[in-house]
C-alpha positions as a printed NumPy array, in Angstrom:
array([[ 14.52 , -18.425,  18.345],
       [ 16.075, -18.415,  21.805],
       [ 14.166, -17.392,  24.923],
       [ 14.284, -17.583,  28.708],
       [ 11.967, -20.349,  29.896],
       [ 10.975, -20.568,  33.553],
       [ 10.128, -24.114,  34.665],
       [  8.109, -24.169,  37.896],
       [  7.712, -27.559,  39.615],
       [  8.328, -28.81 ,  43.132],
       [  9.453, -32.223,  41.839],
       [ 13.103, -32.063,  40.94 ],
       [ 12.891, -34.957,  38.453],
       [ 10.234, -33.152,  36.416],
       [ 12.304, -29.982,  36.417],
       [ 15.417, -31.744,  35.153],
       [ 13.456, -33.53 ,  32.425],
       [ 12.008, -30.288,  31.003],
       [ 15.308, -28.467,  31.458],
       [ 17.125, -31.102,  29.4  ],
       [ 14.559, -31.008,  26.579],
       [ 14.519, -27.226,  26.38 ],
       [ 18.284, -26.791,  26.655],
       [ 18.725, -29.165,  23.719],
       [ 16.746, -26.634,  21.64 ],
       [ 18.993, -23.796,  22.854],
       [ 16.511, -22.194,  25.244],
       [ 17.858, -20.599,  28.41 ],
       [ 16.175, -22.372,  31.315],
       [ 15.454, -20.944,  34.766],
       [ 13.836, -23.026,  37.493],
       [ 11.662, -22.415,  40.531],
       [ 10.319, -24.882,  43.074],
       [  7.413, -22.821,  44.447],
       [  4.795, -20.289,  43.422],
       [  6.261, -17.341,  45.36 ],
       [  9.69 , -17.985,  43.851],
       [  8.164, -18.029,  40.359],
       [  6.288, -14.782,  40.981],
       [  9.506, -13.099,  42.096],
       [ 11.385, -14.194,  38.961],
       [  8.574, -12.973,  36.705],
       [  8.344,  -9.636,  38.565],
       [ 12.015,  -9.07 ,  37.749],
       [ 11.239,  -9.628,  34.049],
       [ 13.718, -12.497,  34.04 ],
       [ 11.775, -14.871,  31.781],
       [  9.88 , -14.952,  28.477],
       [  7.526, -17.85 ,  29.159],
       [  6.459, -19.935,  32.167],
       [  5.952, -23.718,  32.2  ],
       [  3.915, -24.104,  35.363],
       [  3.077, -27.259,  37.289],
       [ -0.44 , -27.257,  38.699],
       [ -0.045, -29.432,  41.773],
       [  2.317, -27.643,  44.137],
       [  2.107, -27.245,  47.924],
       [  1.235, -23.894,  49.457],
       [  0.35 , -21.965,  46.285],
       [ -0.86 , -24.121,  43.409],
       [ -0.345, -23.36 ,  39.726],
       [ -3.835, -21.914,  39.252],
       [ -3.172, -19.235,  41.876],
       [  0.285, -18.462,  40.468],
       [ -1.216, -18.04 ,  37.001],
       [ -4.033, -15.834,  38.277],
       [ -1.578, -13.532,  40.046],
       [  0.656, -13.27 ,  36.996],
       [ -2.246, -12.429,  34.689],
       [ -3.794,  -9.77 ,  36.937],
       [ -0.534,  -7.907,  37.557],
       [  0.113,  -5.309,  34.794],
       [  3.87 ,  -5.876,  34.796],
       [  3.563,  -9.656,  34.249],
       [  0.238, -10.093,  32.421],
       [  2.   , -10.316,  29.056],
       [  4.112, -13.363,  30.02 ],
       [  2.726, -16.556,  28.42 ],
       [  1.87 , -19.304,  30.898],
       [  1.639, -22.964,  29.887],
       [  0.334, -25.311,  32.562],
       [  2.086, -28.663,  32.64 ],
       [ -0.123, -31.119,  34.46 ],
       [ -1.381, -34.676,  34.808],
       [ -4.913, -33.265,  35.073],
       [ -6.707, -33.723,  31.771],
       [-10.375, -33.274,  32.598],
       [-12.287, -30.446,  30.878],
       [-13.053, -28.82 ,  34.239],
       [ -9.326, -28.654,  35.033],
       [ -8.523, -27.042,  31.684],
       [-11.387, -24.604,  32.165],
       [-10.111, -23.631,  35.601],
       [ -6.679, -22.951,  34.162],
       [ -8.072, -20.918,  31.258],
       [-10.174, -18.904,  33.674],
       [ -6.981, -18.168,  35.597],
       [ -5.424, -16.875,  32.367],
       [ -3.33 , -19.825,  31.18 ],
       [ -2.324, -19.671,  27.521],
       [ -2.212, -23.437,  27.044],
       [ -1.942, -26.857,  28.659],
       [  0.548, -29.663,  28.196],
       [ -0.443, -33.   ,  29.679],
       [  2.146, -35.221,  31.361],
       [  3.998, -37.094,  30.034],
       [  4.888, -34.125,  27.834],
       [  5.304, -34.727,  24.11 ],
       [  8.635, -33.225,  22.996],
       [  7.374, -31.924,  19.638],
       [  4.296, -30.293,  21.183],
       [  6.423, -28.749,  23.948],
       [  8.959, -27.12 ,  21.652],
       [  6.371, -26.016,  19.092],
       [  4.137, -24.377,  21.7  ],
       [  7.029, -22.641,  23.451],
       [  8.33 , -21.249,  20.174],
       [  4.859, -20.073,  19.118],
       [  4.127, -18.269,  22.387],
       [  7.591, -16.722,  22.57 ],
       [  7.176, -15.394,  19.04 ],
       [  3.875, -13.752,  19.969],
       [  5.342, -12.339,  23.169],
       [  8.26 , -10.741,  21.331],
       [  5.764,  -8.61 ,  19.38 ],
       [  4.016,  -7.554,  22.589],
       [  7.334,  -6.73 ,  24.262],
       [  8.167,  -4.196,  21.566],
       [  4.774,  -2.556,  22.02 ],
       [  5.123,  -2.551,  25.826],
       [  8.469,  -0.815,  25.68 ],
       [  7.168,   1.928,  23.399],
       [  3.844,   2.286,  25.206],
       [  5.464,   2.975,  28.559],
       [  6.672,   6.305,  27.182],
       [  3.045,   7.376,  26.725],
       [  2.661,   7.764,  30.486],
       [  4.653,  10.978,  30.15 ],
       [  1.881,  12.39 ,  27.943],
       [ -0.849,  11.951,  30.56 ],
       [ -2.524,   8.813,  29.174],
       [ -2.289,   6.93 ,  32.459],
       [ -0.596,   3.58 ,  32.775],
       [ -1.147,   1.737,  29.455],
       [ -0.289,  -1.615,  31.033],
       [ -2.93 ,  -1.242,  33.745],
       [ -5.525,  -0.19 ,  31.171],
       [ -4.665,  -3.124,  28.918],
       [ -4.687,  -5.662,  31.755],
       [ -8.188,  -4.556,  32.827],
       [ -9.689,  -5.851,  29.561],
       [-12.559,  -8.329,  30.171],
       [-12.496, -10.153,  26.846],
       [-16.223,  -9.648,  26.204],
       [-18.266,  -8.135,  23.338],
       [-15.851,  -9.108,  20.599],
       [-16.45 ,  -9.611,  16.891],
       [-15.972, -13.244,  15.955],
       [-15.801, -14.862,  12.513],
       [-16.433, -18.621,  12.453],
       [-15.311, -20.342,   9.252],
       [-17.08 , -23.706,   9.352],
       [-18.951, -25.47 ,   6.539],
       [-20.695, -28.052,   8.736],
       [-23.99 , -26.308,   9.484],
       [-24.874, -28.23 ,  12.656],
       [-21.401, -27.684,  14.128],
       [-21.403, -24.027,  13.158],
       [-24.786, -23.457,  14.792],
       [-23.653, -25.146,  18.007],
       [-20.404, -23.176,  18.257],
       [-22.083, -19.877,  17.391],
       [-24.765, -20.499,  20.022],
       [-22.076, -21.086,  22.673],
       [-20.37 , -17.788,  21.861],
       [-23.432, -15.632,  21.131],
       [-24.191, -14.669,  24.782],
       [-20.763, -13.016,  25.031],
       [-19.832, -11.875,  21.509],
       [-21.169, -10.964,  18.085],
       [-20.635, -14.021,  15.895],
       [-20.685, -14.218,  12.087],
       [-20.646, -17.65 ,  10.409],
       [-19.085, -18.07 ,   6.973],
       [-19.068, -21.555,   5.391],
       [-17.156, -20.459,   2.267],
       [-13.394, -19.959,   2.904],
       [-13.087, -17.728,  -0.167],
       [-15.8  , -15.433,   1.121],
       [-14.242, -15.543,   4.594],
       [-10.965, -14.25 ,   3.162],
       [-12.835, -11.342,   1.586],
       [-14.923, -10.544,   4.674],
       [-12.196, -10.738,   7.284],
       [-10.177,  -7.686,   6.146],
       [-13.333,  -5.558,   5.902],
       [-15.016,  -6.376,   9.21 ],
       [-12.221,  -5.855,  11.772],
       [-12.767,  -9.125,  13.648],
       [-11.106,  -9.721,  16.999],
       [-11.02 , -13.519,  16.629],
       [-11.294, -15.807,  13.599],
       [-12.002, -19.495,  14.173],
       [-11.091, -21.71 ,  11.218],
       [-11.983, -25.35 ,  10.707],
       [ -8.973, -27.267,   9.415],
       [-11.288, -29.749,   7.682],
       [-13.214, -27.574,   5.252],
       [-14.588, -29.484,   2.271],
       [-12.374, -28.99 ,  -0.781],
       [-10.148, -26.411,   0.909],
       [ -7.064, -26.482,   3.132],
       [ -8.037, -24.686,   6.337],
       [ -4.389, -24.294,   7.263],
       [ -3.808, -22.305,   4.086],
       [ -6.623, -19.971,   5.093],
       [ -4.99 , -19.512,   8.504],
       [ -1.71 , -18.676,   6.807],
       [ -3.37 , -16.114,   4.54 ],
       [ -5.139, -14.472,   7.479],
       [ -1.857, -14.186,   9.375],
       [ -0.081, -12.612,   6.391],
       [ -2.636,  -9.974,   5.323],
       [ -2.024,  -6.489,   6.749],
       [ -5.67 ,  -5.961,   7.717],
       [ -6.081,  -9.303,   9.522],
       [ -2.58 ,  -9.689,  10.95 ],
       [ -3.623,  -8.444,  14.376],
       [ -6.709, -10.67 ,  14.667],
       [ -6.401, -13.804,  16.807],
       [ -6.687, -16.978,  14.709],
       [ -7.822, -20.269,  16.285],
       [ -7.841, -23.674,  14.6  ],
       [-10.662, -26.205,  15.025],
       [ -8.938, -29.571,  14.672],
       [ -9.634, -33.295,  14.737],
       [ -7.817, -35.722,  17.018],
       [ -5.593, -36.92 ,  14.132],
       [ -4.61 , -33.368,  13.083],
       [ -1.565, -33.181,  15.354],
       [  0.906, -32.515,  12.561],
       [ -1.233, -29.749,  11.067],
       [ -1.733, -28.184,  14.494],
       [  1.999, -27.982,  15.035],
       [  2.436, -26.553,  11.556],
       [ -0.268, -23.976,  12.282],
       [  1.434, -22.875,  15.478],
       [  4.674, -22.604,  13.546],
       [  3.136, -20.185,  11.017],
       [  1.683, -17.964,  13.727],
       [ -1.791, -19.319,  14.552],
       [ -2.573, -18.291,  18.114],
       [ -4.438, -21.29 ,  19.536],
       [ -6.464, -24.382,  18.712],
       [ -9.449, -26.414,  19.924],
       [ -9.834, -30.168,  19.583],
       [-13.089, -31.759,  18.454],
       [-15.488, -32.532,  19.989],
       [-15.247, -28.938,  21.189],
       [-16.148, -28.444,  24.827],
       [-18.518, -25.482,  25.072],
       [-16.916, -24.01 ,  28.183],
       [-13.389, -24.422,  26.841],
       [-14.425, -22.684,  23.602],
       [-15.778, -19.705,  25.526],
       [-12.7  , -19.568,  27.769],
       [-10.141, -19.819,  24.953],
       [-11.9  , -17.197,  22.847],
       [-12.101, -14.877,  25.862],
       [ -8.379, -15.393,  26.473],
       [ -7.539, -14.549,  22.848],
       [ -9.78 , -11.483,  22.879],
       [ -8.01 , -10.222,  25.996],
       [ -4.594, -10.815,  24.451],
       [ -5.56 ,  -9.153,  21.187],
       [ -7.035,  -6.115,  22.924],
       [ -4.035,  -5.954,  25.259],
       [ -1.839,  -5.529,  22.176],
       [ -4.355,  -3.111,  20.606],
       [ -4.289,  -0.936,  23.737],
       [ -0.515,  -0.814,  23.679],
       [ -0.504,  -0.1  ,  19.955],
       [ -3.019,   2.751,  20.381],
       [ -0.937,   4.178,  23.218],
       [  2.189,   4.117,  21.058],
       [  0.396,   5.763,  18.131],
       [ -1.125,   8.435,  20.358],
       [  2.21 ,   9.283,  21.958],
       [  3.881,   9.413,  18.543],
       [  1.137,  11.741,  17.294],
       [  1.592,  14.024,  20.292],
       [  5.338,  14.097,  19.743],
       [  4.822,  15.682,  16.323],
       [  1.588,  17.632,  16.93 ],
       [  1.018,  21.112,  18.304],
       [ -1.541,  20.642,  21.107],
       [ -3.273,  24.011,  20.624],
       [ -3.872,  24.03 ,  16.866],
       [ -3.659,  20.325,  16.021],
       [ -1.119,  21.148,  13.294],
       [  2.265,  19.534,  12.985],
       [  4.874,  21.051,  15.282],
       [  8.364,  22.422,  14.663],
       [  9.978,  19.018,  15.243],
       [  7.935,  17.442,  12.481],
       [  8.477,  20.394,  10.153],
       [ 12.25 ,  20.269,  10.487],
       [ 12.402,  16.558,   9.694],
       [  9.846,  16.573,   6.883],
       [ 11.104,  19.744,   5.195],
       [ 14.577,  18.25 ,   4.951],
       [ 13.137,  15.159,   3.258],
       [ 10.981,  17.16 ,   0.829],
       [ 13.888,  19.476,   0.002],
       [ 16.203,  16.556,  -0.797],
       [ 13.551,  14.855,  -2.923],
       [ 12.748,  18.015,  -4.907],
       [ 16.423,  18.759,  -5.51 ],
       [ 17.093,  15.19 ,  -6.67 ],
       [ 14.136,  15.135,  -9.075],
       [ 14.55 ,  18.762, -10.183],
       [ 10.971,  19.468,  -9.104],
       [  9.644,  22.768,  -7.688],
       [  9.182,  23.223,  -3.959],
       [  7.783,  26.342,  -2.292],
       [  7.359,  27.508,   1.259],
       [  4.992,  29.993,   2.925],
       [  5.61 ,  31.703,   6.267],
       [  2.425,  33.194,   7.733],
       [  2.229,  35.583,  10.68 ],
       [ -0.932,  37.101,  12.173],
       [ -0.811,  40.887,  12.183],
       [ -0.746,  42.631,  15.573],
       [ -1.57 ,  39.438,  17.426],
       [ -0.256,  40.839,  20.697],
       [ -2.999,  43.456,  20.546],
       [ -5.618,  40.691,  20.414],
       [ -4.158,  39.028,  23.515],
       [ -3.914,  42.342,  25.371],
       [ -7.422,  43.47 ,  24.437],
       [ -9.467,  40.277,  24.602],
       [ -7.3  ,  37.998,  26.756],
       [ -5.106,  34.973,  26.058],
       [ -8.103,  32.62 ,  25.859],
       [ -9.394,  34.681,  22.951],
       [ -5.921,  34.583,  21.426],
       [ -5.985,  30.796,  21.599],
       [ -9.386,  30.729,  19.863],
       [ -7.983,  32.913,  17.084],
       [ -4.973,  30.652,  16.625],
       [ -7.163,  27.549,  16.375],
       [ -9.403,  29.17 ,  13.779],
       [ -6.336,  30.48 ,  11.936],
       [ -5.03 ,  26.916,  11.668],
       [ -8.418,  25.657,  10.46 ],
       [ -8.696,  28.243,   7.692],
       [ -5.161,  27.61 ,   6.479],
       [ -5.801,  23.85 ,   6.343],
       [ -8.948,  24.422,   4.275],
       [ -6.914,  26.192,   1.59 ],
       [ -4.027,  23.726,   1.353],
       [ -3.754,  20.283,  -0.218],
       [ -3.376,  16.939,   1.485],
       [  0.25 ,  16.682,   0.373],
       [  1.141,  20.114,   1.798],
       [  2.775,  20.267,   5.227],
       [  1.133,  22.79 ,   7.565],
       [  2.967,  23.371,  10.844],
       [  2.987,  25.798,  13.727],
       [  6.411,  27.377,  13.668],
       [  6.014,  29.227,  16.948],
       [  3.689,  31.776,  18.543],
       [  1.279,  33.074,  15.917],
       [  3.482,  31.969,  13.003],
       [  2.669,  29.052,  10.67 ],
       [  4.697,  27.48 ,   7.877],
       [  3.219,  25.761,   4.83 ],
       [  5.465,  23.593,   2.651],
       [  4.027,  23.234,  -0.867],
       [  5.592,  20.445,  -2.971],
       [  5.462,  20.664,  -6.774],
       [  4.418,  24.327,  -6.684],
       [  6.268,  27.136,  -8.483],
       [  6.729,  30.578,  -6.966],
       [  3.685,  31.905,  -8.849],
       [  1.569,  28.942,  -7.819],
       [  2.587,  29.296,  -4.176],
       [  1.882,  33.052,  -4.31 ],
       [ -1.645,  32.304,  -5.549],
       [ -2.205,  29.875,  -2.672],
       [ -0.907,  32.45 ,  -0.195],
       [ -3.21 ,  35.121,  -1.6  ],
       [ -6.259,  32.845,  -1.226],
       [ -5.332,  32.219,   2.39 ],
       [ -4.801,  35.939,   3.051],
       [ -8.206,  36.764,   1.57 ],
       [ -9.899,  34.058,   3.592],
       [ -8.385,  35.318,   6.836],
       [ -9.412,  38.917,   6.169],
       [-12.878,  38.191,   4.736],
       [-14.576,  37.037,   7.923],
       [-13.928,  38.157,  11.529],
       [-12.843,  35.533,  14.031],
       [-15.265,  34.497,  16.78 ],
       [-13.913,  34.685,  20.343],
       [-15.273,  34.275,  23.864],
       [-17.239,  31.181,  22.785],
       [-18.8  ,  33.012,  19.867],
       [-20.109,  36.018,  21.78 ],
       [-17.712,  38.49 ,  20.132],
       [-15.793,  38.785,  16.88 ],
       [-12.321,  40.128,  16.1  ],
       [-11.032,  41.362,  12.701],
       [ -7.809,  39.522,  11.828],
       [ -5.326,  39.847,   8.978],
       [ -2.196,  37.948,   8.049],
       [  1.113,  38.717,   6.33 ],
       [  2.709,  35.989,   4.221],
       [  6.198,  35.509,   2.845],
       [  6.761,  33.102,  -0.066],
       [  9.943,  31.555,  -1.463],
       [ 10.743,  28.694,  -3.847],
       [ 13.622,  26.265,  -4.206],
       [ 16.61 ,  27.593,  -6.17 ],
       [ 19.637,  25.817,  -7.524],
       [ 21.944,  27.729,  -5.196],
       [ 20.094,  26.541,  -2.058],
       [ 22.376,  24.37 ,   0.021],
       [ 19.581,  23.174,   2.283],
       [ 16.087,  23.889,   3.592],
       [ 17.448,  26.6  ,   5.879],
       [ 18.19 ,  28.771,   2.823],
       [ 14.611,  28.372,   1.577],
       [ 13.204,  29.163,   5.01 ],
       [ 15.395,  32.26 ,   5.355],
       [ 14.143,  33.713,   2.039],
       [ 10.51 ,  33.101,   2.973],
       [ 11.13 ,  34.732,   6.349],
       [ 12.741,  37.723,   4.652],
       [  9.716,  38.003,   2.354],
       [  7.46 ,  37.97 ,   5.434],
       [  9.541,  40.77 ,   6.984],
       [  9.05 ,  42.872,   3.853],
       [  5.297,  42.207,   3.919],
       [  5.216,  43.563,   7.45 ],
       [  7.289,  46.608,   6.477],
       [  5.059,  47.369,   3.506],
       [  1.936,  47.654,   5.657],
       [  0.898,  44.11 ,   6.63 ],
       [ -2.077,  42.123,   5.287],
       [ -0.209,  41.278,   2.094],
       [  1.768,  38.553,   0.329],
       [  5.367,  39.109,  -0.737],
       [  7.209,  36.504,  -2.84 ],
       [ 10.977,  36.596,  -3.296],
       [ 12.282,  35.273,  -6.603],
       [ 15.908,  35.519,  -5.417]])
């Protein structure tokens, strides 16, 4: 996996050393000698990951990291601090600034390449979400990047998989003031609980008795319902090879024993923020996609969705020689309702119309607003007679009870005319089916309204 790596260090020798190591692994390397220069490169979206020296004149690495992580347009860029500082307080300061990891000088080549690859892989997923989420701003959701960046990383659901009771109690106590923590000593039970409980972070001991903790991490990363949870490894000092393997299979982070309480809290907070950042973007994408295919007034599918889905259902029914029917529904004299009671009342009628139609259709049926007061219902695996029966039930339900308007203070009698048609061998496409149903609707209107007409040919 290639990526653009920004190396930030004011010592030219250090820059050349990292550049040589990374270039040998086919990474594209950019360099900067100061914090402001690094911020400018990141603002131009010119890099995928930052290797950041801590000790620099003017603006140190902590400040550079803090600025990157609080700016919505750069918060998603992974930052690895490369430093000679190895005290817990220094690591904590970097984590508080938003750093994704630390590499201590002299930098181990295997750890460097493994960590860069792992973080770049995670970023590539976020990049896809960011690109799609930006479109949601056009739907009035606000700036999804700003909303995601504002996440505090608190009040998360944490699963701790640790079979050493004393250790588990100590770690849970450290996290309990900030999160809800569940402890599970049995890895088999943990694998059953995790998909059901929607955890934000799962901490896994690599040294579980009689079980390979790394295998559990791999399973958690592969399951659909736990794939988006952040997974952290709890490792011993001699677990270096397993840590690198874990990062390679997609584990997000790790903690070395003995676990520093403050570092545990900081790393979990960082992973919660990253996970929720991605969740926010994902929700924004899903919401914008839903709006793109949903009629905002009735909540039904819109014409765009109908056109695409009807074509698919038509092709499938024709291929399998299965029945497919279509209903076109139009409220009778709807203009009179708007003129008499106002357009707000008309909107109330349309919403209730959509609700009643949905109540008398199946989950597999497609119900869409075709335009104005006209709805279309696509009924798979239904013959003409079966579709006519469905249409008649809907017609009766519309007529049987007046529609409430003006917030329930008045009622309006409403009826509907429905045209029905079914797939025929001569149909070249869904347009033919739609035309026959529309013609049937026209005849229902001509014959006095408030009726169902089905065309056999």
